[in-house]
Every structure is written in C-alpha cells, then in structure tokens.
Coordinates of C-alpha atoms in Angstrom, one line a residue:
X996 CA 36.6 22.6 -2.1
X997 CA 37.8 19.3 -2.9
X998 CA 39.9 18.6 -6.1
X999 CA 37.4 16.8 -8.0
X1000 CA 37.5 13.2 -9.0
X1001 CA 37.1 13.8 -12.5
X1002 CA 39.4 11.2 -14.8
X1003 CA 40.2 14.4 -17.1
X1004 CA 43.1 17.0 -16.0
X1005 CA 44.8 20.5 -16.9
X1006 CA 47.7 20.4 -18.0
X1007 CA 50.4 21.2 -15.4
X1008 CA 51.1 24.8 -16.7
X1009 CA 50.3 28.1 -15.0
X1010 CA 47.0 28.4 -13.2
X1011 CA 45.8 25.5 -15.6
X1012 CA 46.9 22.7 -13.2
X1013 CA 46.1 19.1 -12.6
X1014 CA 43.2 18.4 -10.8
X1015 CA 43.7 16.6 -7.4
X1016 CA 41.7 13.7 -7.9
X1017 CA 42.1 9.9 -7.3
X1018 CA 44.8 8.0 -9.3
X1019 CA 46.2 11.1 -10.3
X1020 CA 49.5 12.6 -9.7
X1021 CA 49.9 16.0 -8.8
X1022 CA 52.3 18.0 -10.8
X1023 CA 55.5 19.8 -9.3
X1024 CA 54.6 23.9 -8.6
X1025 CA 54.8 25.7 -11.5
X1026 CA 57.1 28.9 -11.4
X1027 CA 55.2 31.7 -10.0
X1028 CA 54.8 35.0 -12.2
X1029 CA 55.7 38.3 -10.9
X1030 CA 52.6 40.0 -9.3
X1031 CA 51.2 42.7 -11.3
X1032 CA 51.8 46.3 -9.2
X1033 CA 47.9 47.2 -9.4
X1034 CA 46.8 44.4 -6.9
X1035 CA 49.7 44.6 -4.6
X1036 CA 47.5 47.1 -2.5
X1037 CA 45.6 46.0 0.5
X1038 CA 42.3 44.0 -0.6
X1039 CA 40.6 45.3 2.0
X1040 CA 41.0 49.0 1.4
X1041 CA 38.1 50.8 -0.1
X1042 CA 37.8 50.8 -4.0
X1043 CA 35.3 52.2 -6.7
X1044 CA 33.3 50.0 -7.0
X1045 CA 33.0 48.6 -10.8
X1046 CA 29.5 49.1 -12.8
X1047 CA 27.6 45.0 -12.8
X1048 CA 24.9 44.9 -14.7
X1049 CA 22.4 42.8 -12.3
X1050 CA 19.5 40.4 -13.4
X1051 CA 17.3 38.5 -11.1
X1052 CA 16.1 35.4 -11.8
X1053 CA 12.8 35.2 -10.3
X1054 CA 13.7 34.4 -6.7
X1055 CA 16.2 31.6 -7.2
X1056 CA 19.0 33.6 -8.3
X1057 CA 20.9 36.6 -9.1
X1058 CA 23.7 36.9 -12.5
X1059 CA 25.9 39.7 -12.7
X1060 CA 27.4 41.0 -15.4
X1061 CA 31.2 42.9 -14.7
X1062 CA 33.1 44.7 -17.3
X1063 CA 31.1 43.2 -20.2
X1064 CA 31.9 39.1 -20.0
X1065 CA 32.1 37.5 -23.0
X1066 CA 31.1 33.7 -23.4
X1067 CA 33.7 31.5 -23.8
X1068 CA 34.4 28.0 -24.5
X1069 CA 37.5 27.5 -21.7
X1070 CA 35.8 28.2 -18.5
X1071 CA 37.4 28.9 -14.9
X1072 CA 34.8 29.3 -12.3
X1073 CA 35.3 29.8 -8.6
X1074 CA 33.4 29.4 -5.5
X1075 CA 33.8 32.9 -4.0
X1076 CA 34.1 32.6 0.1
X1077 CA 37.1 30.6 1.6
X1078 CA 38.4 30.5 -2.3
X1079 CA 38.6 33.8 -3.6
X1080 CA 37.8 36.4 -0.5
X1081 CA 37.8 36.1 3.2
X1082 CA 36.3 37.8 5.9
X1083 CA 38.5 40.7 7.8
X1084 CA 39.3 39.0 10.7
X1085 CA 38.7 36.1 12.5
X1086 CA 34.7 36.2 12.7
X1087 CA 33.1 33.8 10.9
X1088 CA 30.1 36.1 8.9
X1089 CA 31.1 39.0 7.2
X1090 CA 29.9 42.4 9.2
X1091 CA 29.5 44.8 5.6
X1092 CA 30.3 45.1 1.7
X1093 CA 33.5 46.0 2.5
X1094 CA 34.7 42.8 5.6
X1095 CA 36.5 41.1 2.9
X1096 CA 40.1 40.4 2.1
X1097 CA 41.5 38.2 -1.0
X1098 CA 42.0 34.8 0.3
X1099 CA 45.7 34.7 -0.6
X1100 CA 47.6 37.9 -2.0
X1101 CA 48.5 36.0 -5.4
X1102 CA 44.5 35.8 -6.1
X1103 CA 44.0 39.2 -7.9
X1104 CA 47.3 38.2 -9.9
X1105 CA 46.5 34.8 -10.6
X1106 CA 42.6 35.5 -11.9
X1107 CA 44.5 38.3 -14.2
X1108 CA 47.2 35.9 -15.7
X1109 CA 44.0 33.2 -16.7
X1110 CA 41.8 35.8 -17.7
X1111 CA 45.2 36.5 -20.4
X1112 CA 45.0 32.7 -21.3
X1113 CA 42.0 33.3 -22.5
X1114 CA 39.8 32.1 -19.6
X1115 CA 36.1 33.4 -19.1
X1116 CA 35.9 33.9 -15.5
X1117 CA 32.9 32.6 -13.6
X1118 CA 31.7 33.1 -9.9
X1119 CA 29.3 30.3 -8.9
X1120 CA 28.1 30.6 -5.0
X1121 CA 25.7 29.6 -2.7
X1122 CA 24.5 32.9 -0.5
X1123 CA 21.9 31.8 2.0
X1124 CA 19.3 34.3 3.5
X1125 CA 19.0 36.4 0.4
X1126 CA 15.8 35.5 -0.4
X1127 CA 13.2 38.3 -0.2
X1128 CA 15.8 39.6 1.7
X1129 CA 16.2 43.5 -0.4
X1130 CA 19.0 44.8 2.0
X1131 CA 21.2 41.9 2.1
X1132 CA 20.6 41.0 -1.5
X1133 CA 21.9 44.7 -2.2
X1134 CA 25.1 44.2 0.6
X1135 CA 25.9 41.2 -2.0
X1136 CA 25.9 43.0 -4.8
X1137 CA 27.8 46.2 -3.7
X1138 CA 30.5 43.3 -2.1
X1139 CA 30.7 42.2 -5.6
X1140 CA 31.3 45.6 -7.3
X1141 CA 34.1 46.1 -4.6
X1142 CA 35.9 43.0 -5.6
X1143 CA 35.6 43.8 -9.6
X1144 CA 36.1 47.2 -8.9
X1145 CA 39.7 45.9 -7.7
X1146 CA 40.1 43.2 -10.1
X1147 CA 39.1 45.1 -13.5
X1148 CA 38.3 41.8 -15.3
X1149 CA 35.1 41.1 -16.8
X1150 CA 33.5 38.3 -14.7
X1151 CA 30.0 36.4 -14.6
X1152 CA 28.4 36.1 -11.1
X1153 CA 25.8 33.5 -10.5
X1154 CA 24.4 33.7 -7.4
X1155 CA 22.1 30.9 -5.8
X1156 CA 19.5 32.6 -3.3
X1157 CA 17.5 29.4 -3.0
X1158 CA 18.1 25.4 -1.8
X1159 CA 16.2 24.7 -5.6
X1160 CA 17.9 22.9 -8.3
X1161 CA 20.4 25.9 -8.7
X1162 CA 21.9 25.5 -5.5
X1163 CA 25.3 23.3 -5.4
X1164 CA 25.6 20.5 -5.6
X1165 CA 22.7 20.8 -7.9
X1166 CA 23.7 21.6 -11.4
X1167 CA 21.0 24.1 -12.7
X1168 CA 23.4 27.1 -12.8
X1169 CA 25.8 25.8 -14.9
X1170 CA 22.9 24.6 -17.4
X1171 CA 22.0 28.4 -17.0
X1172 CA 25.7 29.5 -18.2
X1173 CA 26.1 26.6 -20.9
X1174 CA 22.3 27.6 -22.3
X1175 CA 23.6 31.3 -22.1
X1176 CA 26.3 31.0 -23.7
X1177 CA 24.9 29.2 -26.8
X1178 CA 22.8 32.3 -27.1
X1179 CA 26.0 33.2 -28.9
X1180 CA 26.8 29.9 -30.5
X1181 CA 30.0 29.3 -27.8
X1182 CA 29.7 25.9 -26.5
X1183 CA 31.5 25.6 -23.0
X1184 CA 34.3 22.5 -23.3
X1185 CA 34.2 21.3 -19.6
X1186 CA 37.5 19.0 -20.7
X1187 CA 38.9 22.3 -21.0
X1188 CA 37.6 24.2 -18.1
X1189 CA 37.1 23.8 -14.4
X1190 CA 36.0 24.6 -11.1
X1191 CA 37.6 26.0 -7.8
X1192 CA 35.9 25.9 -4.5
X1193 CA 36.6 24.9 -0.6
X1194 CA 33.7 22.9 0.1
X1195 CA 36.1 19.6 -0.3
X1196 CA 35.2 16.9 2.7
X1197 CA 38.8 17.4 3.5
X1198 CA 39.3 15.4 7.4
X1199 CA 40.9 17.5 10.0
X1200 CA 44.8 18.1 9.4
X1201 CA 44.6 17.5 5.4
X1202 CA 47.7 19.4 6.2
X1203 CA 49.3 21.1 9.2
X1204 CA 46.8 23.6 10.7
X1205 CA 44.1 22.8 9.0
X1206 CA 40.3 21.9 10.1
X1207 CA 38.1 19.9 8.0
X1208 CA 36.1 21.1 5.4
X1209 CA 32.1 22.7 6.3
X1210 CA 31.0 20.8 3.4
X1211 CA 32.1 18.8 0.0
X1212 CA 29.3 20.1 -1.8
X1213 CA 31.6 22.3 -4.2
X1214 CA 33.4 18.9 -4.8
X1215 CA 30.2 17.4 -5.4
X1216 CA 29.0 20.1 -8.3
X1217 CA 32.4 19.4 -10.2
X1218 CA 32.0 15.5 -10.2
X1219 CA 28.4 15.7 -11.5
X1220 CA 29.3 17.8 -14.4
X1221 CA 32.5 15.5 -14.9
X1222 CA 34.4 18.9 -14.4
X1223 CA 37.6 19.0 -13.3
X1224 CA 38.2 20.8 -9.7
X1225 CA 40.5 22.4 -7.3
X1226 CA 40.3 23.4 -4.1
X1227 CA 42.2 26.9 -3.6
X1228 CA 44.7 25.5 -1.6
X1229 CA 45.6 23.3 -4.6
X1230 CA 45.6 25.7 -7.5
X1231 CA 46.7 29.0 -5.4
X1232 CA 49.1 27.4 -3.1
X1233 CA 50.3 24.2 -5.0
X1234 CA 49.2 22.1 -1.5
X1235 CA 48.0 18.9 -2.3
X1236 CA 45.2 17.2 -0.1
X1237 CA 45.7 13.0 -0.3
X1238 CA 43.1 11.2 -1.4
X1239 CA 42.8 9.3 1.5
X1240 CA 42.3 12.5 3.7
X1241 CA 39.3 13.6 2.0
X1242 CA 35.7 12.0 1.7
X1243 CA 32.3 12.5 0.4
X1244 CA 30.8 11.9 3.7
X1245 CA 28.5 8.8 4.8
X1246 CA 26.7 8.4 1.2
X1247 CA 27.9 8.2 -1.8
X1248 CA 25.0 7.4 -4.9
X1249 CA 28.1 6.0 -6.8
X1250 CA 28.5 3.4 -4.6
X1251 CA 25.2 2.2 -3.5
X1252 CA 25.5 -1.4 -4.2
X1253 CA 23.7 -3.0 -7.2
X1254 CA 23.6 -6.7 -6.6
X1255 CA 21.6 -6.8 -3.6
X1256 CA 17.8 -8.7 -3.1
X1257 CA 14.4 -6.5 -3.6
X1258 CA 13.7 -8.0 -0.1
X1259 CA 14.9 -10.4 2.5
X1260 CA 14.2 -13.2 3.5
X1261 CA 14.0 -14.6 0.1
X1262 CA 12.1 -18.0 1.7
X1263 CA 8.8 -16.8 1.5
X1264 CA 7.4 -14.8 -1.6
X1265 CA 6.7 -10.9 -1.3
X1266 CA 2.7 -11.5 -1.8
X1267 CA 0.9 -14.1 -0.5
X1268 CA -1.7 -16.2 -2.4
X1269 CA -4.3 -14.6 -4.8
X1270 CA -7.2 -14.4 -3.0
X1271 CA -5.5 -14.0 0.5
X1272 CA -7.1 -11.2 2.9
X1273 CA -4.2 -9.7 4.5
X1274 CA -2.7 -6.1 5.8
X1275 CA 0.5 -5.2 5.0
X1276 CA 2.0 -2.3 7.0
X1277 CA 5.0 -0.2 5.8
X1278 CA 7.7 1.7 7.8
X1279 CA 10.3 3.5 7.0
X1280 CA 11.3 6.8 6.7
X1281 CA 9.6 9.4 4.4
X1282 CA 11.5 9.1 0.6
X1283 CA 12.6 5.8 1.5
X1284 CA 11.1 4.6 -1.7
X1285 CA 7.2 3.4 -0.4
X1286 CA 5.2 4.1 -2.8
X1287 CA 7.4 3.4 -5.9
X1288 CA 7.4 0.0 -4.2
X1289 CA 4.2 0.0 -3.7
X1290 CA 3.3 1.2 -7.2
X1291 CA 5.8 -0.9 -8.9
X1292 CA 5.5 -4.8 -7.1
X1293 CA 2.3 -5.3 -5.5
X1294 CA -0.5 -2.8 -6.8
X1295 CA -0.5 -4.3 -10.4
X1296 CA -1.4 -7.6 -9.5
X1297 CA -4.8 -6.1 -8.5
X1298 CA -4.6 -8.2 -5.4
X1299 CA -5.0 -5.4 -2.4
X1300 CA -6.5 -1.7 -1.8
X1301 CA -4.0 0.9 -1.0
X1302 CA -4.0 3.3 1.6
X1303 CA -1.9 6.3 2.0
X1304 CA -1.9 9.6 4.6
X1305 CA -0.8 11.9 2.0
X1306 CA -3.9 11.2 0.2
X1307 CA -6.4 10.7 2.8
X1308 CA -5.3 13.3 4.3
X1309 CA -5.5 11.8 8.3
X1310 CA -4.5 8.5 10.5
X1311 CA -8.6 8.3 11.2
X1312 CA -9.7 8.2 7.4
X1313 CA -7.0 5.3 6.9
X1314 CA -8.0 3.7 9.8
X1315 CA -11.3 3.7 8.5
X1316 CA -10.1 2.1 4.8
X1317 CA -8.4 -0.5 6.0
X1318 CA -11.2 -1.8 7.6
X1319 CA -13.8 -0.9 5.4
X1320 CA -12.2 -3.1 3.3
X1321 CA -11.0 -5.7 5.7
X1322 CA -15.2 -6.0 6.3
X1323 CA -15.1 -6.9 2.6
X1324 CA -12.7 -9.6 2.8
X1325 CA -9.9 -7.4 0.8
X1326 CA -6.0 -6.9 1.1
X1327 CA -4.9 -3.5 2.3
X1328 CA -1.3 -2.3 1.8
X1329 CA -0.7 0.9 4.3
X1330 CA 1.6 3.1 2.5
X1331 CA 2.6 5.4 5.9
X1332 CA 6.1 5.9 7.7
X1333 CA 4.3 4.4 10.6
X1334 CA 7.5 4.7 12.9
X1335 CA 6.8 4.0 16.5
X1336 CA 4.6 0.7 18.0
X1337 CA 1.8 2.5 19.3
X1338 CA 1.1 4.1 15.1
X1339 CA 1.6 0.5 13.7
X1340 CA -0.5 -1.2 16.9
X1341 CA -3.8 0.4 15.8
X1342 CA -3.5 -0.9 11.9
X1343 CA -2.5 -4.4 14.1
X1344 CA -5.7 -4.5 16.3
X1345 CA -7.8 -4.0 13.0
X1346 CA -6.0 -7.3 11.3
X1347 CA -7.0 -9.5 14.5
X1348 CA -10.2 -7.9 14.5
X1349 CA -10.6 -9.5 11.3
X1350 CA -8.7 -12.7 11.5
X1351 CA -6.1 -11.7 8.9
X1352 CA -2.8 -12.2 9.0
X1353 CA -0.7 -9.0 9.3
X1354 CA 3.1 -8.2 8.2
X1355 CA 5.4 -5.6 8.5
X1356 CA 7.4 -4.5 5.1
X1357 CA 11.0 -2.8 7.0
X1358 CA 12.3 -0.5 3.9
X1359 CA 16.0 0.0 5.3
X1360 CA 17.0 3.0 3.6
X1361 CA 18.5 5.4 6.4
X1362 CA 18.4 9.2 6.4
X1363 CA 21.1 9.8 4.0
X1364 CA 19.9 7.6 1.6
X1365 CA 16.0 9.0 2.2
X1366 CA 17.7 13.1 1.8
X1367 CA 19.0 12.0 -1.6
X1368 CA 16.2 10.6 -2.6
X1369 CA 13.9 13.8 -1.0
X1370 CA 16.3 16.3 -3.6
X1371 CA 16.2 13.4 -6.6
X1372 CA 12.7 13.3 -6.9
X1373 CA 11.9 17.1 -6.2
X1374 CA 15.3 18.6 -8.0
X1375 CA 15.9 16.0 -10.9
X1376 CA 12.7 17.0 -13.6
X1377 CA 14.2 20.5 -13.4
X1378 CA 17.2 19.6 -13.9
X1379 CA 16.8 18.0 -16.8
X1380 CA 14.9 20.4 -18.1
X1381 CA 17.2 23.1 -17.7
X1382 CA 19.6 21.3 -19.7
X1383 CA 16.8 20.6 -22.5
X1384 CA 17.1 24.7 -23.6
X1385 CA 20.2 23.1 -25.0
X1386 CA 18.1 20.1 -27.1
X1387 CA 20.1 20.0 -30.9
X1388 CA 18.5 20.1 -33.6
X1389 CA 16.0 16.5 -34.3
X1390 CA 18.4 15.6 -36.8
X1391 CA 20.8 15.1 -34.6
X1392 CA 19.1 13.4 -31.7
X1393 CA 18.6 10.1 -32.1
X1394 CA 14.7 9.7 -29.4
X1395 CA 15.0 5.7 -29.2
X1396 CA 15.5 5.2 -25.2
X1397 CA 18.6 3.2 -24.5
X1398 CA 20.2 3.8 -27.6
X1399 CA 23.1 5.7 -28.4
X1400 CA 23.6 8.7 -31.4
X1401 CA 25.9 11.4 -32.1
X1402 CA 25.5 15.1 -31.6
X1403 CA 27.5 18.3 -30.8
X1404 CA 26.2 19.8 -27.8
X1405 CA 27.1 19.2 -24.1
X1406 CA 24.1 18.3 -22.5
X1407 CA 20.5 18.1 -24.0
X1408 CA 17.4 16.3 -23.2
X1409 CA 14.6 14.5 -25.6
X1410 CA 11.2 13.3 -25.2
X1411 CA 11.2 9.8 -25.6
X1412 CA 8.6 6.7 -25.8
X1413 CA 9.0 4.2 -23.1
X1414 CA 9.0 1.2 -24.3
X1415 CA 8.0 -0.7 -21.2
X1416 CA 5.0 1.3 -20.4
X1417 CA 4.4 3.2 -24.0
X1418 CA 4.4 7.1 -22.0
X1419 CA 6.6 9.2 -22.5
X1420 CA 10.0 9.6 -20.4
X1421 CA 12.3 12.3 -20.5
X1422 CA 16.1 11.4 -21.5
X1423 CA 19.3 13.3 -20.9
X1424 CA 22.4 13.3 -23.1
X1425 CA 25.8 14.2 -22.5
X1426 CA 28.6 14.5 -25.4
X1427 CA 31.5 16.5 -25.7
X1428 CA 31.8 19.4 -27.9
X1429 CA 33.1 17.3 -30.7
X1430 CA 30.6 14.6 -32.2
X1431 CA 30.9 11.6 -30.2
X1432 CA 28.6 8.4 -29.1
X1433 CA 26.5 9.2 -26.9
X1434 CA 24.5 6.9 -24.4
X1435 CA 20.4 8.7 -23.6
X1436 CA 19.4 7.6 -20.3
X1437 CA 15.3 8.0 -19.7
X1438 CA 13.8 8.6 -16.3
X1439 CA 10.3 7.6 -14.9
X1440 CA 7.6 10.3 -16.1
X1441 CA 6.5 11.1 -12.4
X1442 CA 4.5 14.3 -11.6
X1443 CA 7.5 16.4 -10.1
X1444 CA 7.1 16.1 -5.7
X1445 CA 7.7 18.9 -3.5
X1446 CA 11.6 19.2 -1.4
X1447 CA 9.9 17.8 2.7
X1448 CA 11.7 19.8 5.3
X1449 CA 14.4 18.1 7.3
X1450 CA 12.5 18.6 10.0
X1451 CA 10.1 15.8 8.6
X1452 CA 13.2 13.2 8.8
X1453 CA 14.3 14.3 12.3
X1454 CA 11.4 13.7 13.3
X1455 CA 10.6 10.3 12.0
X1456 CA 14.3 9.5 13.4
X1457 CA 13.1 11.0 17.3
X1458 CA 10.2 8.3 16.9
X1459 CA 11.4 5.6 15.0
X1460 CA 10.8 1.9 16.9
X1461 CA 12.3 -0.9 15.1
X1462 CA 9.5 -3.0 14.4
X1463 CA 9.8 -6.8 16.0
X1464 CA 7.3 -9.7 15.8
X1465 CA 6.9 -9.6 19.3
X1466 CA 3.7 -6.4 18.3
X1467 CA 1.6 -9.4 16.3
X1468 CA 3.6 -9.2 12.8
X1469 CA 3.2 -12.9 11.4
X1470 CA 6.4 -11.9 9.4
X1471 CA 8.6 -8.8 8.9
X1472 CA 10.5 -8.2 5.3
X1473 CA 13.3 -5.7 4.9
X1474 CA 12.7 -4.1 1.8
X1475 CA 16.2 -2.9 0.6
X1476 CA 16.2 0.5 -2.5
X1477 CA 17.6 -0.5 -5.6
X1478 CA 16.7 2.2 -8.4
X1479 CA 15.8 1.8 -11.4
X1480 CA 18.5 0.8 -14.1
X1481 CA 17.1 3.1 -16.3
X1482 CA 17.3 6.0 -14.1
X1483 CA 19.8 5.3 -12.3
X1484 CA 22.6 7.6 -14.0
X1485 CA 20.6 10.5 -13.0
X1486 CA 20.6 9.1 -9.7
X1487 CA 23.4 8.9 -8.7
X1488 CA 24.3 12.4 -9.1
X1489 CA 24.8 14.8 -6.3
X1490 CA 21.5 16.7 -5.1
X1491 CA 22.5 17.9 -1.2

C-alpha cells in the first residue's frame, strides 16, 4: 500500500522508518542487520504449524491469537498478501494453506528485529469469500498457523470476512484492537505505531517493473486513523514511490470543495411563492443526497407533499400522490432517482394535466461521490460506535457539541444535545495518549440506512438521460452536495 499521508513520521532507524508521505523526505537506507539462520530456509517449505487461538466474531470477522500476543502501546501492523507473503508462482489466487512464499526473504528477519524493539505485531486483512464459507475459512486459518509456525513470534490476526464497517478502509478493526487492548489498561500510541500494506494507488512504473497498485484502500485505512504507513516496498526494500506517482483515485472527501452554491442558478429562489401549486421532480443518482435535501430545505416550510418510492413502495402509488394532491391544489416534491425521460415524462403529463408549473431539481453528485456517501451513511453510526467502548470516564468528557475538552484516550464518542434541533447527536473525539485539546464533532442522529448494491448505481448510470427543458421542465436547478459542517469531519474519512 501506499506510504500514508500522515504529517507524523518514524524515526529513520531500523524497521521504524519514515513514512512516505507528501512533504516528507525519505531517509537514506538504514544498514541492514544480519539475517537470523532460523528464517533463512525456504518460506514455502512445509512447517508445524504454530497453535492460534481463533475467535469469530459473529460473521464479520475472525482474530487470532499466536504465541500468546500481548497488548502493546507501539503498534506495527501489516496488510498480509503482496506485503508480508506471496503466492508460489505466478498465479494470481493462492491454490492451498501452504501456496505462499515471504514477500521478500528479509520479512521473517525484519518482523523478528521489531518484535525485539518492542513492537506488538498486528495482521490486519481483508479475505473476501469467507463468509459462511467453513472450508475456506479453515484454509485461512491453517495458512496462518503455517506462517507463525515459521515466524515464532506472537502476533494478532484480524481478519475482515465482510464489506461491513470492519473492512479497510473502514476503521472498525482497529477500534476492535484499541478497545482490546484497554481491556488491559495499554492505550495504543498511533504517533508511535504504524501500518504496512500494498494497496497504495501507486500509477504504473512507480518504479522500474512495476504495475499500478489493485487498490489504495490500505493507504486509505492509515490516513483515517492519522497513522503513519508504508508500503512494503518502502519499509522492506528502502524504494521510495514519489508523491506525484501515486493517487487516491477520482474522489477524494478531503478535497470536495466547500465554497460552492446549494444550487444554481442563483437568479431565481429554490421555492416558489407560498401558496404556489407546483411539482418538483428530482434526479439523480441513488445516495446523491435527495432526501437530506428534501428533508433539510423545502419540507419545513410546510409548503408541498412529499413523495418517495422507497416509501410507497411502487412508481403507480406515487403516481397516484402526486395527483391526488395536485386535485387538491397542493405542491408535490418527487423524491425518486427518476433517471431516463420516459420515468420523469409520466410525473410531467400529470403537471399539465393540472396546469402547474413543473421543474426538474439536477443533484450533480456523480457515482463516486454517491458510493461514498452509500458506505457514510450505512458504515459511519457503527463506526462511531465502535470507538464509543473506548468513552473515558464523564469526568473527563466535556458533552457540549462543538466544544473542545481534555482527556486521555484515543478515540471515544459521547451522547450529546444538539443544540440546533434539541435531539440527541452522537460525537466523536480523538486525542492522543497524553491529555490534550480535543475538538467533539456531532453527526446527524439518522436511523442507520442499509449499504445498496453497486449494482443499484450501475444501473441508474445504464439509464441515466440528462434532463433538458426541451421534456416540459419550466426550469431545471443543479443541486450541488455540500455536507454538513458539523458532520463533515466524519465525512470525509475513507469508507470504500
């Protein structure tokens, strides 16, 4: 993965080496240690394996316990394929336990020389198909008791079996690890500690040979926890990938702009006239931000009925609304995707039934922007309150939204009264391990919403029409996202 673009580095000594990261410099290869005779042997060659003491966590995950971990506050935690193992030859799945060799020969000695600095050694991966899956979830773990069986180091293993919110980019197993380990009252120090993975959004030929990266979301993880990162080529190898030949893809939450309009044009207000019998169709893709609109700038001026398909269930029932309430001289606003001209025709022919006037509300977020928003709003409650098993102590939490306290631990979450609206709003917290200010961000207290399938944004994108006025629209807005200052921290962390 990508070296991360945290502002905090390792010092330059031993394994512990400076992140890659913008405006950093890399430091000059330190002198390499002899290797240690016991993993000089093939990696590949069959081992004992090593006793892990497995746990399942429901269906989302798997944690397994080598050699008797201890928690630790210094943390070194590694993706495990393309960074620590890879498969025997040049297919690209792995065939059995045993189709594995170390990714570089200096890996065995390397994880041995950290674990000696003290390091508690963590393996954070995503495994896909192991859900429900018995036989390859016990293929995993015997792989697993290979690799300890040669390294001989006590190791966590979290394993993610699930795209929920403990699947990277997502954070929720590392809130598992840092709630873990204050079981034993050893707060992780992320300034000290860091994260190693392949998954970089490095371009084709970050160096000579090389393709570009599968993914960035191991680069991803580290940022959102403000960890520092390395890929393996970095902190095995010493090979530094430029900035400028790495990316975090087409959308980035961090730089979503913030000084753009709620709508264009500006000429004309949003609503019309009190009193004014009018339809207002929406379009745009599903998680585009609709009905958060909808709820937030025009249903609380009472002026028009709303209509939705996920509450009505079918196009013919909001069909049959709109004009319904058309008959009784009322204002609809039709909260669909309604992508194509022949959808957004029908709610048309209903307006110049009535002699209303009808317009088209455009909300422009594309599908990148509408993914992140899918995970956010199904992936970010959980989140949060994974990190809440953490909360401190009330005397040290300070539940006054938008203020800022001191406290001890790394990430918590409180209960707080919104002021605006006078529910309550959950608030995360991030400090370091000393005591330190402290700024609580709150979030809207929305019922959580279930992750929609891709396949519900491919296929809004196979029938997506631009609307034009040219189908009867007496105007057309563009409706551009712009969350929520007071959620917007959370938002902009990475969720796919």
């Amino acid at each position: 993965m990508a070296e991360s673009s945290s502002s905090t580095s390792i010092p330059a000594k031993g394994p512990r080496r400076r992140s890659e990261s913008r405006n950093t410099t890399t430091a000059q290869p330190p002198a390499k240690k002899q290797m240690f005779s016991i993993f000089e042997k093939k990696s590949g060659k069959p081992s004992a394996p090593a006793e892990i003491v497995w746990t399942a966590n429901g269906t989302s995950f798997l944690v397994g316990e080598a050699f008797k971990p201890k928690a630790g506050s210094k943390v070194a935690a590694f993706d495990l394929d393309q960074t620590l193992i890879n498969v025997n030859g040049k297919h690209k799945w792995p065939k059995h336990a045993d189709d594995w060799v170390w990714w570089a020969p200096k890996v065995p000695a390397h994880l041995k020389e950290i674990a000696n600095e003290g390091y508690t050694i963590v393996v954070i991966t995503n495994q896909n198909g192991l859900d429900g899956n018995a036989k390859k979830q016990a293929e995993m773990r015997l792989k697993f008791e290979k690799i300890c069986g040669q390294l001989q180091l006590p190791m966590w293993i979290l394993i993610s079996m699930q795209k929920d919110h403990y699947r990277k980019p997502m954070t929720g197993l590392w809130h598992w690890l840092e709630t873990s380990f204050m079981k034993d009252d050893i707060q992780i120090d992320r300034s000290a500690s860091y994260y190693v993975g392949d998954a970089a959004g490095r371009h084709d030929g970050w160096k000579v040979g090389a393709v570009k990266d599968f993914n960035n979301t191991d680069r991803k993880f580290a940022v959102s926890l403000d960890l520092p990162f390395h890929t393996p080529d970095h902190f095995f190898l010493d090979q530094h990938c430029p900035d400028h030949k790495w990316d975090f893809g087409a959308f980035d939450p961090k730089c979503w702009p913030k000084n753009v309009p709620l709508f264009s044009p500006t000429s004309t207000p949003l609503l019309s006239s009190p009193g004014t019998c009018e339809v207002i169709v929406f379009c745009g893709y599903p998680a585009s931000g609709k009905s958060s609109f909808a709820k937030k700038h025009i249903l609380p001026t009472g002026q028009y009925e709303y209509v939705n398909q996920d509450t009505l269930k079918t196009r013919d029932k909001c069909l049959k609304a709109v004009e319904d309430n058309l008959k009784n001289t009322k204002a609809v606003v039709v909260d669909n995707t309604n992508p194509d001209v022949a959808t957004r025709a029908l709610y048309i022919a209903l307006a110049q039934k009535y002699k209303v006037p009808v317009r088209c509300f455009l909300f422009v977020a594309d599908k990148n922007l509408a993914t992140h928003n899918n995970y956010f709003r199904a992936f970010h409650r959980p989140l949060i309150e994974a990190a809440e098993s953490m909360k401190p102590s009330a005397s040290n939490t300070d539940t006054t939204a938008n203020t800022t306290t001191t406290a001890t631990t790394m990430t918590t979450a409180t209960t707080a009264p919104d002021a605006a609206s006078g529910s309550g709003a959950l608030s995360s917290v991030s400090t370091s391990t000393s005591k330190t200010a402290m700024t609580v961000t709150k979030y809207r207290d929305e019922p959580p919403r279930e992750r929609l399938s891709e396949m519900v944004f491919a296929s809004f994108a196979k029938k997506y029409q631009e609307p034009t006025l040219q189908e009867g629209f007496s105007e057309i807005k563009r409706i551009n996202f712009v969350p929520d200052e007071d959620i917007r921290a959370a938002w902009e962390r990475w969720y796919f």
